[in-house]
mmCIF file of C-alpha atoms in Angstrom:
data_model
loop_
_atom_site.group_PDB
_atom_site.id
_atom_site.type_symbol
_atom_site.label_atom_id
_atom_site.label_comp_id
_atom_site.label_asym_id
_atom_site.label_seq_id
_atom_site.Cartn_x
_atom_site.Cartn_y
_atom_site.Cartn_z
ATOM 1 C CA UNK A 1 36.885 7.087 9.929
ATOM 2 C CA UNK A 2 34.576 6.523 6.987
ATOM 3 C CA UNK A 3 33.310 3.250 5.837
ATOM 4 C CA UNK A 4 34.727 2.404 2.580
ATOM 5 C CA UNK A 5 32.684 -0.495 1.661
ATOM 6 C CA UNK A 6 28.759 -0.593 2.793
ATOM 7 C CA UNK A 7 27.971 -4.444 4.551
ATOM 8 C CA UNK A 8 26.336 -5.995 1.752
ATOM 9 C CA UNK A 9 26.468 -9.227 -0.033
ATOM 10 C CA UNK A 10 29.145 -8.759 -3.508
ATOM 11 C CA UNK A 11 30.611 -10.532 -6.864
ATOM 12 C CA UNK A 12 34.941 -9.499 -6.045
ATOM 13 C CA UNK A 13 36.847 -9.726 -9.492
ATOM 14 C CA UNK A 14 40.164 -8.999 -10.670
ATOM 15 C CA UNK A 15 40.696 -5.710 -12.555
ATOM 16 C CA UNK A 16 43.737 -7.502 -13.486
ATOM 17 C CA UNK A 17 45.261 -9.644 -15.230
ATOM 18 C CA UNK A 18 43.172 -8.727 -18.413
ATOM 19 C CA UNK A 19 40.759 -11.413 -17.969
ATOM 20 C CA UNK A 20 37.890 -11.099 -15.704
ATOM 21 C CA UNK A 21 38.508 -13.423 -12.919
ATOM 22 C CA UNK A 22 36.102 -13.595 -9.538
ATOM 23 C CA UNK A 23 36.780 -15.376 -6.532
ATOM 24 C CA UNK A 24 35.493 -18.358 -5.524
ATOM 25 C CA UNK A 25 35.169 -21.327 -2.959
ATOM 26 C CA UNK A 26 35.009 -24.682 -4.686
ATOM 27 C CA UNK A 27 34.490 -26.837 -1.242
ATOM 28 C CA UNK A 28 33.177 -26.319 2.122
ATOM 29 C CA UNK A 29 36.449 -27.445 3.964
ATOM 30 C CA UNK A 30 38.382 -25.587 6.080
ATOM 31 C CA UNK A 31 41.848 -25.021 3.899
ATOM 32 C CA UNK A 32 40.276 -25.020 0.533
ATOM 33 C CA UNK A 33 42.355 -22.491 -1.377
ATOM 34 C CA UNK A 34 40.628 -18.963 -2.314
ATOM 35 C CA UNK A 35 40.536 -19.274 -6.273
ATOM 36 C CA UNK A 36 39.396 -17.286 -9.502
ATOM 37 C CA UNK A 37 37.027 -18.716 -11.516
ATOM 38 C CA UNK A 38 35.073 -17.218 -14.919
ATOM 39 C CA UNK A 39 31.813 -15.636 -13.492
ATOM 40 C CA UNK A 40 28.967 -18.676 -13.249
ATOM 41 C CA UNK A 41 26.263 -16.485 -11.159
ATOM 42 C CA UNK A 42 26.328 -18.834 -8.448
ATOM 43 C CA UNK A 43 26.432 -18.330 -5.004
ATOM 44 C CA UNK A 44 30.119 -19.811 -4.644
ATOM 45 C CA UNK A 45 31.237 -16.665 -5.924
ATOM 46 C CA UNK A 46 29.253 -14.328 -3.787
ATOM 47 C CA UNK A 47 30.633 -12.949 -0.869
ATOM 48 C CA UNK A 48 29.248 -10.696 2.657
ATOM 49 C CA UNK A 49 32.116 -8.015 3.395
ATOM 50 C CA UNK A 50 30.806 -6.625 7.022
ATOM 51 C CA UNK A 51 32.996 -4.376 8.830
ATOM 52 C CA UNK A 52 34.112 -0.994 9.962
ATOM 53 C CA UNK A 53 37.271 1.171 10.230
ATOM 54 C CA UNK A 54 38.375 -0.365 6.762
ATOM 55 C CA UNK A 55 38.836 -3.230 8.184
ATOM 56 C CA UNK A 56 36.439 -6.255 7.062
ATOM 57 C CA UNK A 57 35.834 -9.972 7.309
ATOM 58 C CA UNK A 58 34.711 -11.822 3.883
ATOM 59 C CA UNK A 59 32.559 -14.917 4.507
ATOM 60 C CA UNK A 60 31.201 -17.022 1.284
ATOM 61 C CA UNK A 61 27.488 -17.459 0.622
ATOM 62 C CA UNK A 62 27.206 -20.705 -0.180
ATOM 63 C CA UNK A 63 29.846 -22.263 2.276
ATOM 64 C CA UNK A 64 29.560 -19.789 5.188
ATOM 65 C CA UNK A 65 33.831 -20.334 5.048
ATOM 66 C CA UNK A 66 35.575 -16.734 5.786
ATOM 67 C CA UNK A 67 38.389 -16.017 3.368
ATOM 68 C CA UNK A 68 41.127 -15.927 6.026
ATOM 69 C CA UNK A 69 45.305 -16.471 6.409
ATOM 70 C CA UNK A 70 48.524 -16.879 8.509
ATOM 71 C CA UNK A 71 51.767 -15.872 8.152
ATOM 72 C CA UNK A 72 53.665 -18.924 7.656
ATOM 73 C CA UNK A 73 51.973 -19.905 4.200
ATOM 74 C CA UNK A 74 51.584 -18.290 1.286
ATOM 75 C CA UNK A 75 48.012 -18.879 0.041
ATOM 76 C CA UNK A 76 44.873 -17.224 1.075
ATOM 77 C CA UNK A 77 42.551 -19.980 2.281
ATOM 78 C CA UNK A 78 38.955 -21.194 3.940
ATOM 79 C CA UNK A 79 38.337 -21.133 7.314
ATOM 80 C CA UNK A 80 35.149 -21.205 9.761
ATOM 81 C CA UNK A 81 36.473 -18.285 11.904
ATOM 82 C CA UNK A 82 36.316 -14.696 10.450
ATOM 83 C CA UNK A 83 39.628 -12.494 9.463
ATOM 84 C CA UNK A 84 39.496 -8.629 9.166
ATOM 85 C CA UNK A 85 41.241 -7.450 6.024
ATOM 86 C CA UNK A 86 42.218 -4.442 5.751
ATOM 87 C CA UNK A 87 41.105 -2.554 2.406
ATOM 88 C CA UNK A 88 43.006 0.286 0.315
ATOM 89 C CA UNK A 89 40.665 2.291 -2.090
ATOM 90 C CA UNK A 90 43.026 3.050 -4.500
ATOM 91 C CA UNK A 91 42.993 -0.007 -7.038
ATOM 92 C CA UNK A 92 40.807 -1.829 -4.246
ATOM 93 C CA UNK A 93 43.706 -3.701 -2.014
ATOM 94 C CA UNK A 94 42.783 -6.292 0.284
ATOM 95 C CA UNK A 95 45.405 -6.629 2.522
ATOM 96 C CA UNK A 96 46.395 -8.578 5.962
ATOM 97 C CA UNK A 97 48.417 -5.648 7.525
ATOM 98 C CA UNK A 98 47.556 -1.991 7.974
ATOM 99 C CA UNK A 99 50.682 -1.174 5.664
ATOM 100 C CA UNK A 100 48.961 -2.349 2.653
ATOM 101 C CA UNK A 101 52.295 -3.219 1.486
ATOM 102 C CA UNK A 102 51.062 -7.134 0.830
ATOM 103 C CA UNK A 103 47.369 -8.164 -0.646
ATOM 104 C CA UNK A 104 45.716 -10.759 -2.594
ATOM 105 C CA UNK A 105 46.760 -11.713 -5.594
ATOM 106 C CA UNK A 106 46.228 -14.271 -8.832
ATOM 107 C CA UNK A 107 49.206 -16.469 -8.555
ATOM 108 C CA UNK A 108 51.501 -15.367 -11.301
ATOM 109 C CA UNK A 109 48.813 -13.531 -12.721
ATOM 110 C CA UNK A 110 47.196 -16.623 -14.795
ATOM 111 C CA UNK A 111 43.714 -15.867 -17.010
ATOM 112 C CA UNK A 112 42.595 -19.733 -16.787
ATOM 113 C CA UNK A 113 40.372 -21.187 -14.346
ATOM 114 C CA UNK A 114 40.909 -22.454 -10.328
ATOM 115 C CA UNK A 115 44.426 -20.147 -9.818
ATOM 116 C CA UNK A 116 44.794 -19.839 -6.339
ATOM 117 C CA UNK A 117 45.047 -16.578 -4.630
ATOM 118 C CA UNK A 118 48.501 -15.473 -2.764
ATOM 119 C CA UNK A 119 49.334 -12.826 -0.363
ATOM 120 C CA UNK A 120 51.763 -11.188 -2.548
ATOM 121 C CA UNK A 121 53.881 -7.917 -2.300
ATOM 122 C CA UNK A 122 52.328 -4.473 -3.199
ATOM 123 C CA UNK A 123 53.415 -1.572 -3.812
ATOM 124 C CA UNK A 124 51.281 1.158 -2.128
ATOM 125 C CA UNK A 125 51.860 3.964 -4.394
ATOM 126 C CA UNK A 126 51.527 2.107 -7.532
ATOM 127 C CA UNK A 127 49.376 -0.604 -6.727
ATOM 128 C CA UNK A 128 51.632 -3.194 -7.751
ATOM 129 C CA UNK A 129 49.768 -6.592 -7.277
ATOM 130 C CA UNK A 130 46.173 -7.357 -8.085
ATOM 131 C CA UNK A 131 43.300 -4.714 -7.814
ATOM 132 C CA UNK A 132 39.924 -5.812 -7.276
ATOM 133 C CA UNK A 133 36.547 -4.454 -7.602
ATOM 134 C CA UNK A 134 32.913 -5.072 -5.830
ATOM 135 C CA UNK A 135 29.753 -5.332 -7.854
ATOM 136 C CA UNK A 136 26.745 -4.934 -5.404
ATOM 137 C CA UNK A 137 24.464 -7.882 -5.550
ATOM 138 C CA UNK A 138 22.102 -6.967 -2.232
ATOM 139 C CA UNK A 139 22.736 -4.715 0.685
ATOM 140 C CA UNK A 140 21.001 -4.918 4.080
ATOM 141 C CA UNK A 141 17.114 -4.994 4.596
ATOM 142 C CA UNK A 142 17.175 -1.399 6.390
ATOM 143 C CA UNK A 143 18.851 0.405 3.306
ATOM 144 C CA UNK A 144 16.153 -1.218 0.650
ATOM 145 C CA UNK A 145 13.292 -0.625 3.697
ATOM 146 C CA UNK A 146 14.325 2.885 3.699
ATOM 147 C CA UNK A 147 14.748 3.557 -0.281
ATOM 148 C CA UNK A 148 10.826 1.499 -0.341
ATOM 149 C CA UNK A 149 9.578 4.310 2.289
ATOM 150 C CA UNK A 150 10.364 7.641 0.265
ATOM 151 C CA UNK A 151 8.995 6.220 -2.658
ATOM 152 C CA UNK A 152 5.894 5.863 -1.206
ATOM 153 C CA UNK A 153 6.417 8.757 0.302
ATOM 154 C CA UNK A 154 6.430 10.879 -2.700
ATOM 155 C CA UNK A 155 4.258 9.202 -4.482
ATOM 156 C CA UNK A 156 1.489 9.973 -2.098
ATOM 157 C CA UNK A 157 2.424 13.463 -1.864
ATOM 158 C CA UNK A 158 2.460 13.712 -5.260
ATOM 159 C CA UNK A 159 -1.074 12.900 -5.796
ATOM 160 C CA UNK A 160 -3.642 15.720 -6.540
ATOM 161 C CA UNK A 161 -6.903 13.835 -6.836
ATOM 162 C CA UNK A 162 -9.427 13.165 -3.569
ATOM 163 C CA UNK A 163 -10.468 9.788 -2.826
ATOM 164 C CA UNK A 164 -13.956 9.344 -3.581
ATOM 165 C CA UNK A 165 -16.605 8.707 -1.036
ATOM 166 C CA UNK A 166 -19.258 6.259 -3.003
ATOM 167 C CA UNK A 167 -17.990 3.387 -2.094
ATOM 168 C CA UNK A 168 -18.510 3.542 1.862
ATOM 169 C CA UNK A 169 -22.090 4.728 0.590
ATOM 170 C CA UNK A 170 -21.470 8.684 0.656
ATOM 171 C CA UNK A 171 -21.638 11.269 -2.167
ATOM 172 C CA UNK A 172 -18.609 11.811 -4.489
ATOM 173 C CA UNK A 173 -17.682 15.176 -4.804
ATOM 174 C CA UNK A 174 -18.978 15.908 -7.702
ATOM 175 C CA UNK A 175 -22.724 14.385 -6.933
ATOM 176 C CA UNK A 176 -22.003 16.895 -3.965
ATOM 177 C CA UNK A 177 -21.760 20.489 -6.377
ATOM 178 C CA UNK A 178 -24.570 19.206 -8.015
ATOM 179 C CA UNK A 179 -26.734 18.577 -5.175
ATOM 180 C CA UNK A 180 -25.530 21.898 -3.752
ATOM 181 C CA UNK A 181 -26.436 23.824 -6.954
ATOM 182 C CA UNK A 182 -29.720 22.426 -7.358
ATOM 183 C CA UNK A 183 -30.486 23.357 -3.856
ATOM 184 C CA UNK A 184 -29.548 26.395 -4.385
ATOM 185 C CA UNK A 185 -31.597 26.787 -7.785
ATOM 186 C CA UNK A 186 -34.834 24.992 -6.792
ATOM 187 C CA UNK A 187 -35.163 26.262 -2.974
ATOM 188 C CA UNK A 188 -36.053 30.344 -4.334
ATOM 189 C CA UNK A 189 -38.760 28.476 -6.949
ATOM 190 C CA UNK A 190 -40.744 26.788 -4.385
ATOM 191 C CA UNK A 191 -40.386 30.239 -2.145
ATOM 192 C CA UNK A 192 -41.517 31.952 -5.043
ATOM 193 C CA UNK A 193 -44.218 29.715 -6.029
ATOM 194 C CA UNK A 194 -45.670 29.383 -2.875
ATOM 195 C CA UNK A 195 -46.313 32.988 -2.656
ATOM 196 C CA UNK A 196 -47.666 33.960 -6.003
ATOM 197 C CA UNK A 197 -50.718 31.347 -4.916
ATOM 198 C CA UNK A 198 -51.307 33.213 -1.504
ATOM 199 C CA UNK A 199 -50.930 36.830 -3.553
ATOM 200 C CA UNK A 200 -52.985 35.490 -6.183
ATOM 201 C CA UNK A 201 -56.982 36.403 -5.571
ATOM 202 C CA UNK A 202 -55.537 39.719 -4.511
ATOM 203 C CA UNK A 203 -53.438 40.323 -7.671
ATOM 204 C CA UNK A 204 -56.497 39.095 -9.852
ATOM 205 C CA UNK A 205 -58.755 41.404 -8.155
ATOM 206 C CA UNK A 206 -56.633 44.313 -8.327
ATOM 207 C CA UNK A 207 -55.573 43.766 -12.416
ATOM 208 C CA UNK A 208 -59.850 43.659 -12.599
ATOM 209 C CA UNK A 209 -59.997 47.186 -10.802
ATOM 210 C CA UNK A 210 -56.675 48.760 -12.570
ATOM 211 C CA UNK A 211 -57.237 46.939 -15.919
ATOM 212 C CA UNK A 212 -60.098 48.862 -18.217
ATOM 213 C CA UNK A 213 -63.217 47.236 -19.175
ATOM 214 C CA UNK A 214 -62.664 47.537 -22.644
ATOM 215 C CA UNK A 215 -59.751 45.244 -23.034
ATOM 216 C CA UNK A 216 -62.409 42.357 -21.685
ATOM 217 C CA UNK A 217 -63.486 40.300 -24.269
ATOM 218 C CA UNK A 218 -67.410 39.180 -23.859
#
C-alpha cells in the first residue's frame, strides 16, 4: 500500500470550521488535552507524522508528547507512548479505527482559541466531522541530501568552460594556441634563414656570372 503522508515534521490545521485553527500542545504533561490554537510559528504547533500503511503516530516538537487516546473518554489527549492513527485522504481524516467512521474533531466546531479536540463521528462518504490539512515544514535529511545532489549534478554537467591551468603553474589554454602557432610560424624562418647564409657565397657568385656587366655600377 502507498504511503499517504511522507515522515516529515508538519503545521495540521482545520479546513473547517471557517477559521484557521492548528493543533497544539500547551503543556508537557501526560493528559494535556490536544487543542486548536491561531497559528504562532512555534514549535508547540509542529508535529512529526512517521508511519506506514496509512497508519501513523503524531509526536509534538516541542514536548516530545504523542497525540494519543482510549476508548472510554472522549478527548484526544498527550501521552509519552506513541498511537498509530489511521488517515483517510479524502478531506484528510485522522481516525482511531480502520473504519474511519470516527476522527478528530474541534469540539462543537468553535473558531476561538484552546478548544479541545474530540473523537467525534464521521461520516466516510461525506466527510462529516473535521478535515485537516498538512503544510510541510521539513522532511528527512536523505530527501533534502538527495534533491542537494542533482543540483550539483546538473550544474556541473551543465558547464561548458575548461578549468584553467595557471594557477598550479601550467599554461591556460589559450597561452597554449598561441605558443603552438608561433612555433609553428617561427620554426620554417629560422630553417629558412639558416640556409640562405650557407647558399649565400654561392648565390652571390652565380648572380656575378649570370648577371651582365653592364648593370654594375663603377
Amino acid at each position: 500500500m502507498s504511503q499517504l503522508i511522507t515522515n516529515g515534521t508538519y503545521n495540521i490545521f482545520s479546513v473547517r470550521p471557517a477559521a484557521t485553527l492548528y493543533l497544539t500542545f500547551t503543556s508537557d504533561a501526560s493528559g494535556t488535552n490536544l487543542t486548536t490554537w491561531q497559528e504562532n510559528n512555534a514549535a508547540d504547533q509542529q508535529w512529526i507524522i512517521e508511519g506506514t500503511d496509512n497508519r501513523y503516530q503524531v509526536q509534538n516538537v516541542m514536548y516530545k508528547n504523542y497525540i494519543s487516546w482510549t476508548q472510554d473518554v472522549a478527548f484526544v489527549y498527550a501521552d509519552t507512548n506513541p498511537f498509530l492513527w489511521y488517515v483517510r485522504n479524502i478531506n484528510g481524516i485522522f481516525s482511531p479505527t480502520d473504519s474511519m467512521n470516527s476522527g478528530w474533531n474541534v469540539d462543537d466546531g468553535y473558531n476561538d482559541n484552546n478548544n479541545p479536540v474530540i473523537i467525534y463521528g464521521d461520516d466516510p462518504t461525506t466527510g462529516i466531522g473535521s478535515p485537516w490539512s498538512l503544510a510541510t515544514i521539513s522532511l528527512p535529511s536523505s530527501s533534502s541530501s538527495a534533491s542537494s545532489t542533482l543540483t550539483s549534478t546538473s550544474t556541473s554537467t551543465a558547464s561548458t568552460s575548461p578549468p584553467s591551468n595557471t594557477s598550479s603553474g601550467g599554461l591556460a589554454e589559450s597561452d597554449k594556441i598561441t605558443l603552438g602557432t608561433a612555433i609553428g610560424f617561427g620554426v620554417p624562418s629560422i630553417i629558412i634563414g639558416i640556409i640562405g647564409i650557407k647558399m649565400w657565397p654561392n648565390f652571390k657568385g652565380w648572380w656575378k656570372k649570370k648577371r651582365p656587366e653592364t648593370y654594375q655600377l663603377l
